[in-house]
Short mmCIF file of C-alpha atoms in Angstrom, two decimals:
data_model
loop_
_atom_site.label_atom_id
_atom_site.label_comp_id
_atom_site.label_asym_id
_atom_site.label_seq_id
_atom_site.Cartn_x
_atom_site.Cartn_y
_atom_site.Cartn_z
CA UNK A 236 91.30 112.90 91.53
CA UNK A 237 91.12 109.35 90.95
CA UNK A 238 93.80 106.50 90.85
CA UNK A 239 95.04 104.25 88.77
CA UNK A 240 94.82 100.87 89.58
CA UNK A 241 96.38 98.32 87.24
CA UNK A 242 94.54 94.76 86.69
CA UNK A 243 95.94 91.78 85.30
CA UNK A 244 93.77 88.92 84.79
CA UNK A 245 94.44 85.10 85.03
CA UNK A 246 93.37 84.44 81.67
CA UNK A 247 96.38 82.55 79.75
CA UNK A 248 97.18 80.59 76.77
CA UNK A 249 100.81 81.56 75.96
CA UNK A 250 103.91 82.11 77.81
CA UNK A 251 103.90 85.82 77.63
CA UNK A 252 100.45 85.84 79.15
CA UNK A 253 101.73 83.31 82.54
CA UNK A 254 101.04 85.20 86.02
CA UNK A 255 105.03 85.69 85.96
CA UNK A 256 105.18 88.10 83.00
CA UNK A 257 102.02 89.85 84.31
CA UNK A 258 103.92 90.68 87.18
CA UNK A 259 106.68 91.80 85.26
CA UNK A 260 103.95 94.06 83.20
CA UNK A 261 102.25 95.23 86.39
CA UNK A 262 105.62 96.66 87.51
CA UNK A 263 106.61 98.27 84.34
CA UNK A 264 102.74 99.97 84.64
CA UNK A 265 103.04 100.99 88.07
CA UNK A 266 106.06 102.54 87.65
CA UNK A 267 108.38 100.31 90.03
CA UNK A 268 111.63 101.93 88.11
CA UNK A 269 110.54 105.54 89.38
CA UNK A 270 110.48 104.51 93.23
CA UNK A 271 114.52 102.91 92.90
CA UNK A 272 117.83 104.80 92.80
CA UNK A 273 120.79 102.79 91.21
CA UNK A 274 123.00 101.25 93.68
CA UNK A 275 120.32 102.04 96.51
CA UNK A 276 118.84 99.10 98.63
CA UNK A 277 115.08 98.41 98.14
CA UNK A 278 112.84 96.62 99.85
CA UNK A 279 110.52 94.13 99.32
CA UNK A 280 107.77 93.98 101.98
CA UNK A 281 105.69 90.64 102.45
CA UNK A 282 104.20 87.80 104.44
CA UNK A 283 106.16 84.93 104.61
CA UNK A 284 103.39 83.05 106.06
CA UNK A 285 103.03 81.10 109.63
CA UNK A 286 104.15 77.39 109.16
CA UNK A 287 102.03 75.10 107.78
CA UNK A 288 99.79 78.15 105.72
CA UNK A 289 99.88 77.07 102.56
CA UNK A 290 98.22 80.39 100.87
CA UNK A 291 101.06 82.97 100.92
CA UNK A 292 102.56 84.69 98.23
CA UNK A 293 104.34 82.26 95.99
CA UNK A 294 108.24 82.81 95.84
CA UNK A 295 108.45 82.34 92.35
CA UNK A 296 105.98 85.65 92.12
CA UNK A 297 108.44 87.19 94.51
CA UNK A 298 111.42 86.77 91.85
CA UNK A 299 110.00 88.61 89.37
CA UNK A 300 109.41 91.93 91.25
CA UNK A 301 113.53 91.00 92.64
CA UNK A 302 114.62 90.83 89.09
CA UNK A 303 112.75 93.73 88.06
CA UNK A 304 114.63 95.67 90.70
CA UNK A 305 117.91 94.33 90.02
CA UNK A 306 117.56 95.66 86.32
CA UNK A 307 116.85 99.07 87.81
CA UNK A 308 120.43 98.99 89.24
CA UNK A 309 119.09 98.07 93.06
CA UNK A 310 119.85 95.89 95.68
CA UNK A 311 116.47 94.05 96.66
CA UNK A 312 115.89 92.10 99.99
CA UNK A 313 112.51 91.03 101.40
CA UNK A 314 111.62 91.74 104.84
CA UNK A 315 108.74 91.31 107.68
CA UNK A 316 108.53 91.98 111.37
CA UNK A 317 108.55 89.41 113.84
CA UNK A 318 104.84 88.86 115.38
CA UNK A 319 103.11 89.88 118.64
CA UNK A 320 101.54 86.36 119.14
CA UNK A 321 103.72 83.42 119.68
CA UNK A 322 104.51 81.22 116.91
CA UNK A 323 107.00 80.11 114.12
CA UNK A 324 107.93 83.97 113.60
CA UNK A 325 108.17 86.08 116.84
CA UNK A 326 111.58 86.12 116.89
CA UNK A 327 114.02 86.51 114.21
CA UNK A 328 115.59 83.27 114.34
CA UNK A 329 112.26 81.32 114.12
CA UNK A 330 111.02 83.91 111.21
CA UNK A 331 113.92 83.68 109.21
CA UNK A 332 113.47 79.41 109.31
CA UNK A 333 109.66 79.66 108.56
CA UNK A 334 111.20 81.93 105.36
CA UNK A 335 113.29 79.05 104.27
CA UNK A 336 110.97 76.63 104.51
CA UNK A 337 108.49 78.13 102.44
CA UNK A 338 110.47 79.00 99.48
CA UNK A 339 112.35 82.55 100.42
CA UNK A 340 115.91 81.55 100.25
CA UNK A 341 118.52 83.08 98.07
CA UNK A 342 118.82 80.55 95.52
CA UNK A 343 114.86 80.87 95.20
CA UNK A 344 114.24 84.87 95.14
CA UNK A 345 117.70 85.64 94.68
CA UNK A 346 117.48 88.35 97.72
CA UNK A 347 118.33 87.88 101.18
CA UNK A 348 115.88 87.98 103.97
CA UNK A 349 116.04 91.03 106.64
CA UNK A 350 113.81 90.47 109.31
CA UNK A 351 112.60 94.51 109.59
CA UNK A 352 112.72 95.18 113.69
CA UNK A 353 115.99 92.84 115.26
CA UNK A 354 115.59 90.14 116.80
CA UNK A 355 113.24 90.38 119.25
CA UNK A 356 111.19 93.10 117.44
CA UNK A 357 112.80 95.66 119.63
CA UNK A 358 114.49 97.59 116.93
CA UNK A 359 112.22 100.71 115.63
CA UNK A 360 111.87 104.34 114.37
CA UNK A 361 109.15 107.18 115.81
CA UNK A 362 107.36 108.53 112.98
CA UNK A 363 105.25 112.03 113.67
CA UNK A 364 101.92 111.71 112.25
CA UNK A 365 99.69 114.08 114.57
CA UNK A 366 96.54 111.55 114.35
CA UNK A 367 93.21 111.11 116.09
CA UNK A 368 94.64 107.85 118.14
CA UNK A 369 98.78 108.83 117.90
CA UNK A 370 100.85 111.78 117.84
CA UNK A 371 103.99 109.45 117.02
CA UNK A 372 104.18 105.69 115.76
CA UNK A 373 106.66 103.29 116.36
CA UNK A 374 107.58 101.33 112.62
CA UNK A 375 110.03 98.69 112.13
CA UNK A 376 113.52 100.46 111.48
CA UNK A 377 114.73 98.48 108.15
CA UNK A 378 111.17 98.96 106.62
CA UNK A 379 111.04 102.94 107.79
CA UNK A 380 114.97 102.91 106.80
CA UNK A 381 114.46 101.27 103.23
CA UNK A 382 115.06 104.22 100.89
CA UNK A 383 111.84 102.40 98.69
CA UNK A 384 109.38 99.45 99.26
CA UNK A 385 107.77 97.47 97.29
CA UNK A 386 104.64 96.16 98.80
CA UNK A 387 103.67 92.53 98.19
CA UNK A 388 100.42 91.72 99.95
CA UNK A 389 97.80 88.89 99.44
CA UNK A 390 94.42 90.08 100.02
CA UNK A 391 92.37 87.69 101.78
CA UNK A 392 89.60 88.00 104.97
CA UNK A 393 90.86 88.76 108.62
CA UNK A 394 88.98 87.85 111.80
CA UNK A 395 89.54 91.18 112.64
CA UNK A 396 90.22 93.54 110.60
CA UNK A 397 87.71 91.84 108.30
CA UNK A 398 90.34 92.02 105.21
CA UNK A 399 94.11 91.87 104.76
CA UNK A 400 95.59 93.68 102.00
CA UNK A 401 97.98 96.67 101.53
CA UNK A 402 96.65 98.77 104.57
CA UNK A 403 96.77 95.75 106.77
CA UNK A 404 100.37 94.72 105.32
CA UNK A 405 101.67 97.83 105.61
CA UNK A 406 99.95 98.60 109.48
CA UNK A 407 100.81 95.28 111.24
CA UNK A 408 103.81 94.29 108.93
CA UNK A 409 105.22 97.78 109.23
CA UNK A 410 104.98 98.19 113.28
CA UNK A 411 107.76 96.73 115.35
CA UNK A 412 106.53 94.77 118.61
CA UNK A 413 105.47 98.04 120.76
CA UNK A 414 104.04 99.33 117.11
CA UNK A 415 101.58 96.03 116.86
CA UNK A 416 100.70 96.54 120.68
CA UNK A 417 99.45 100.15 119.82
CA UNK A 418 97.27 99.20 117.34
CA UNK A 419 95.80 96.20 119.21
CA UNK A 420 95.50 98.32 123.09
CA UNK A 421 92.94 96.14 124.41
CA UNK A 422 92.21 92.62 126.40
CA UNK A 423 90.39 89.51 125.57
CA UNK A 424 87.67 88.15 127.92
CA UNK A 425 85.86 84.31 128.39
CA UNK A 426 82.56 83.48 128.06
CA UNK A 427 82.86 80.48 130.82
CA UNK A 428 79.56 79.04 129.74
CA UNK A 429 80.84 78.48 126.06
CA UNK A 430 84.76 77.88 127.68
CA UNK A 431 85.27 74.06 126.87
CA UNK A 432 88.27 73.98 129.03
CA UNK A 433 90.63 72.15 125.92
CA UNK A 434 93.72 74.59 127.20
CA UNK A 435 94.49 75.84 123.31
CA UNK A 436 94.78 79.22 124.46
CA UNK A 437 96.99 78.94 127.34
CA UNK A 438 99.43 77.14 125.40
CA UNK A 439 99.55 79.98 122.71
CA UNK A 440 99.08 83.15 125.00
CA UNK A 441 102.87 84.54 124.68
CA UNK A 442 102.49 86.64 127.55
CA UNK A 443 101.07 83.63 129.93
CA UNK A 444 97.97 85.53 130.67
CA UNK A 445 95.70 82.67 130.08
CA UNK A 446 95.01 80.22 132.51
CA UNK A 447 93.06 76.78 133.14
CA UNK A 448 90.88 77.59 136.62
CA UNK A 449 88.65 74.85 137.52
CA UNK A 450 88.47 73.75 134.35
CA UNK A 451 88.07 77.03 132.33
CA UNK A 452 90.32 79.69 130.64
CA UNK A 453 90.95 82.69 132.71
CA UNK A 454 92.62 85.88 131.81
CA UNK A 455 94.40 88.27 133.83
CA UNK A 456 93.97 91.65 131.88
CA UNK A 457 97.08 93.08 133.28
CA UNK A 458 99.18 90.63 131.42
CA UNK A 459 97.48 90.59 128.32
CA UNK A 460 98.73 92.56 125.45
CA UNK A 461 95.83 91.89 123.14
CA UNK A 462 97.50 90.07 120.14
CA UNK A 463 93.66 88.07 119.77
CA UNK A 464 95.73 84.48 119.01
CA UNK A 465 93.83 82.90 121.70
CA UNK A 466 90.32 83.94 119.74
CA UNK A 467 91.68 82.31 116.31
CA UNK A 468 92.91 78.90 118.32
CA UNK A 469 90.07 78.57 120.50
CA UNK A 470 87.38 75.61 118.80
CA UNK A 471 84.41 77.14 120.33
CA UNK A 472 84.91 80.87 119.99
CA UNK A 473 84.50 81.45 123.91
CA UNK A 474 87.16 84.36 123.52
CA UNK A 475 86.79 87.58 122.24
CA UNK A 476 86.77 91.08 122.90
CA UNK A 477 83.78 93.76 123.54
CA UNK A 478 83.17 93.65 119.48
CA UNK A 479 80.74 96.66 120.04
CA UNK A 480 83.39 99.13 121.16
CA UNK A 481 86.88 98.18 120.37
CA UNK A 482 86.67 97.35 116.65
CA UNK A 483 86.26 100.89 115.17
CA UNK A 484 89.42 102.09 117.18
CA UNK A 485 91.33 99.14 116.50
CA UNK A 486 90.84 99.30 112.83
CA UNK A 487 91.61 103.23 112.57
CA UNK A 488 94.74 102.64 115.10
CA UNK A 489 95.83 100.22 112.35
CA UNK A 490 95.16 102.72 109.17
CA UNK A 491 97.06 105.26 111.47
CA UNK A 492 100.20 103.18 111.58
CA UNK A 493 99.77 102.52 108.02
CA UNK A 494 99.89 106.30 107.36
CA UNK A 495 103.33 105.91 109.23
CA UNK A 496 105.25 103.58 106.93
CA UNK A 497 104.23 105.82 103.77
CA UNK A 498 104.28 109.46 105.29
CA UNK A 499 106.68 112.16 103.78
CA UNK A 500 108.33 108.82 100.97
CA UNK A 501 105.11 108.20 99.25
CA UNK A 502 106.99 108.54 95.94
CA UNK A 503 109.32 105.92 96.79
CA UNK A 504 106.64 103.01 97.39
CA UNK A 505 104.20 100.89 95.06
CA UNK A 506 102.14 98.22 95.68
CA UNK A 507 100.84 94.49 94.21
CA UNK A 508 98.13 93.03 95.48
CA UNK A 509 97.05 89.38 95.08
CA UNK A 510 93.81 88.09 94.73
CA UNK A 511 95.02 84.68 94.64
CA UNK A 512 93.39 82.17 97.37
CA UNK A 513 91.04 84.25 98.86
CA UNK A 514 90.39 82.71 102.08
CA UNK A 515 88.47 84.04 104.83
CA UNK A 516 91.81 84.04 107.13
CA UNK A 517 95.02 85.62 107.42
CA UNK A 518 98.36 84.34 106.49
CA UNK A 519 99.04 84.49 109.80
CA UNK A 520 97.30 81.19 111.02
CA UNK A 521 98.51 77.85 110.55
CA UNK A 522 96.09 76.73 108.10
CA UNK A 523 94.69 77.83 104.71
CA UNK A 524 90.70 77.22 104.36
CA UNK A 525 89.23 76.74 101.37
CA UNK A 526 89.17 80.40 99.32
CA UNK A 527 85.62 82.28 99.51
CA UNK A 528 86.09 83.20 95.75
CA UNK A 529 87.84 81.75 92.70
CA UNK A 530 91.43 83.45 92.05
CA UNK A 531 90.53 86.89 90.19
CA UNK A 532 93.50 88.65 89.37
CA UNK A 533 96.79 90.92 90.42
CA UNK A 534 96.55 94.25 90.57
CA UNK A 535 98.86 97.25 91.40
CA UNK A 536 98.87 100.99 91.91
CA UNK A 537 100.71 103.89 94.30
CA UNK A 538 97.23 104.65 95.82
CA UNK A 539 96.99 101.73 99.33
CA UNK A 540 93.67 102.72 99.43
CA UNK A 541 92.95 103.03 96.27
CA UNK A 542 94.33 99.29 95.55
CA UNK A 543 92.58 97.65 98.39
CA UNK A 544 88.98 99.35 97.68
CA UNK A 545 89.61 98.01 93.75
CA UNK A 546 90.16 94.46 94.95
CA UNK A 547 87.30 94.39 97.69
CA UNK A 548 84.80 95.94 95.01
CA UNK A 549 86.37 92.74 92.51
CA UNK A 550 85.60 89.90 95.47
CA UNK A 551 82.27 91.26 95.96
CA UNK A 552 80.97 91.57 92.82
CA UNK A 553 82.31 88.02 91.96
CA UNK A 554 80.04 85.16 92.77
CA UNK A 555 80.75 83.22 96.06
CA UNK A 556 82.31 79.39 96.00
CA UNK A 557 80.57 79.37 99.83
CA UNK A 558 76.95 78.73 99.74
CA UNK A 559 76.66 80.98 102.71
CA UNK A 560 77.85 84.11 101.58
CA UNK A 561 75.78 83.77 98.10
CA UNK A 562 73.82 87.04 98.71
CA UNK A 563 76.39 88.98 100.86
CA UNK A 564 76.66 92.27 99.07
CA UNK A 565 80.08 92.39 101.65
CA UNK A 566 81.45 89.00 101.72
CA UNK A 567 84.23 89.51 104.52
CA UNK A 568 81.76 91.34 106.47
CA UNK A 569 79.38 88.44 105.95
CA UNK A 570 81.91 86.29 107.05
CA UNK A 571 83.35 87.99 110.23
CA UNK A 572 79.79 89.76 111.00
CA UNK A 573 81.81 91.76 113.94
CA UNK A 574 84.06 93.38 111.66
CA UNK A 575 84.20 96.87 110.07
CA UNK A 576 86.75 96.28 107.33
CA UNK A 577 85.63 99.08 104.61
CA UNK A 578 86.53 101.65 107.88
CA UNK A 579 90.51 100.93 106.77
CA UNK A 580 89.12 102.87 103.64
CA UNK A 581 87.18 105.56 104.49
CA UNK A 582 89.53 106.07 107.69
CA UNK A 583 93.00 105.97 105.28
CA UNK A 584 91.26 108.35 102.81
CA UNK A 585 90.33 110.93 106.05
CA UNK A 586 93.77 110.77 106.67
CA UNK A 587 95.45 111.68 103.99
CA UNK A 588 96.86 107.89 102.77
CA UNK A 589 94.78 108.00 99.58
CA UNK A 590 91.78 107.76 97.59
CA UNK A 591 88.59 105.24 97.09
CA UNK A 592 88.35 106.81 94.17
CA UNK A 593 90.07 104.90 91.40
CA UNK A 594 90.23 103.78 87.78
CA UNK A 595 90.80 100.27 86.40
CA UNK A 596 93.49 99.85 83.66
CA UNK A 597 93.95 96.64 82.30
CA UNK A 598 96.92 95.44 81.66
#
């Protein structure tokens, strides 16, 4: 049976029509109220961005979803993991600042900030799910603990998972630290002929498994935890991993852990998805690039995989602003040619975390 997927368009002339009261409407249409209990916490799960991204979710989109929940009779607060990678958020401390700075405080969202797995990102809860690549995940405890979430994801491109959007926010937002090492379980190697030698890697590899030797990046694979922050910094793209063999597994390893947030509370969780700033990276660098399509809409539904195979079809069906992905029937595929981003699709809907299938209400 198909879903429902709600779409709001950007087309406005009046106050009632501004992206804040479609949000409002795309709650309401969802069915937000039905996932809350009165007096219950809920939370709010996001992307808070890496410092200096400039193409996360807007706070001022955030409030709206808070003050929807708050006339339910809940108690919202937004929350996130802390990263594998090193950066402005792989610690709690650091995350919560980055949060500030971009908007999330309380006088802002009105809703504290609970960063999902403790400090470190040691804090978690096994989850059975009897899967091809796990028998048991490991999720964040506050976002497995959360009697309800709402999920807030922008969808965008991913250099390796080929798209972000609910699937992806839900997989790598909803692991703790071990959690986002299961899904990656693999190690980066140099091409020392392409290897410029500029040290960018080292100085991001949070594990120290990268190293200058006479003048070129070396890796010792028994350090490296495979969080692939070394292949988005390096200028000359002399890292990478054996594309061939590790992409499908990585990308159903990540649908898997997916499948753990929701399993046995799909009831109690709905999701937004923005296709605002669709740029061909994740929220997790420290840079926006210029969007591969114009801004096309918000959409919501219960179905993850429902939601993300409505917003994919909308991007590539929409004209490209990039020259070079004109033709490209898939435009994230055309874009990260390595990738096998539709698999999150066709892998979530094997197991069990919903349906392609869907229809588009307008709303």
């Amino acid at each position: 049976m198909p879903a429902t997927v709600y779409f709001a368009n950007l087309h406005c002339r009046t106050e009632q029509s501004n992206k804040l009261s479609k949000i409002q409407r795309l709650c309401d249409a969802v069915g937000l109220k039905k996932t809350l209990r009165k007096n219950e916490v809920a939370g709010i799960k996001l992307h808070f961005g890496e410092y200096g991204n400039d193409t996360h979710l807007k706070p001022a989109f955030v409030r709206q979803v808070v003050d929807k929940i708050k006339k339910c009779g809940a108690k919202p607060f937004l929350t996130d993991s802390n990263t594998l990678y090193s950066g402005m958020r792989h610690n709690a401390v650091d995350h919560l600042n980055v949060a500030y700075l971009h908007g999330f405080t309380p006088a802002v969202v009105d809703a504290p900030v609970i960063i999902a797995d403790g400090l470190f990102g040691e804090n978690d809860v096994p989850v059975r799910i009897d899967c091809k690549h796990f028998r048991e995940v490991h999720i964040a405890d506050v976002i497995r603990r959360a009697p309800s979430l709402t999920v807030l994801s922008h969808f965008k491109g991913h250099e390796m998972a080929g798209f972000g959007g609910a699937i992806k926010n839900l997989a790598m937002g909803g692991g703790s630290v071990r959690g986002k090492r299961d899904q990656h379980d693999t190690h980066v190697q140099v091409s020392e002929n392409d290897c410029i030698g500029c040290g960018k890697c080292v100085r991001v590899c949070p594990q120290g498994a990268l190293s200058l030797v006479d003048g070129k990046s070396h890796v010792d694979v028994s350090k490296c935890i495979g969080c692939f922050e070394c292949i988005t910094v390096c200028p000359v793209k002399a890292i990478s991993i054996d594309w061939a063999t590790q992409m499908t597994p990585f990308v159903e390893r990540m649908t898997e852990y997916a499948y753990g947030v929701v399993k046995d509370r799909e009831k109690r969780i709905c999701y937004l998805n923005f296709v605002l700033n669709v740029t061909p990276d994740c929220d997790c660098v420290s840079w926006s690039d210029l969007p591969i399509v114009p801004d096309l809409g918000i959409l919501a539904s219960t179905d993850p995989v429902a939601l993300d195979q409505a917003c994919l079809d909308l991007v590539n069906k929409t004209p490209s602003l990039d020259p070079k992905l004109a033709d490209a029937p898939d435009k994230f595929k055309a874009r990260w040619p390595h990738t096998v981003g539709e698999l999150q699709l066709t892998y979530g809907e094997e197991i069990g975390l919903g349906t392609r299938e869907y229809t588009l209400e307008n709303v």
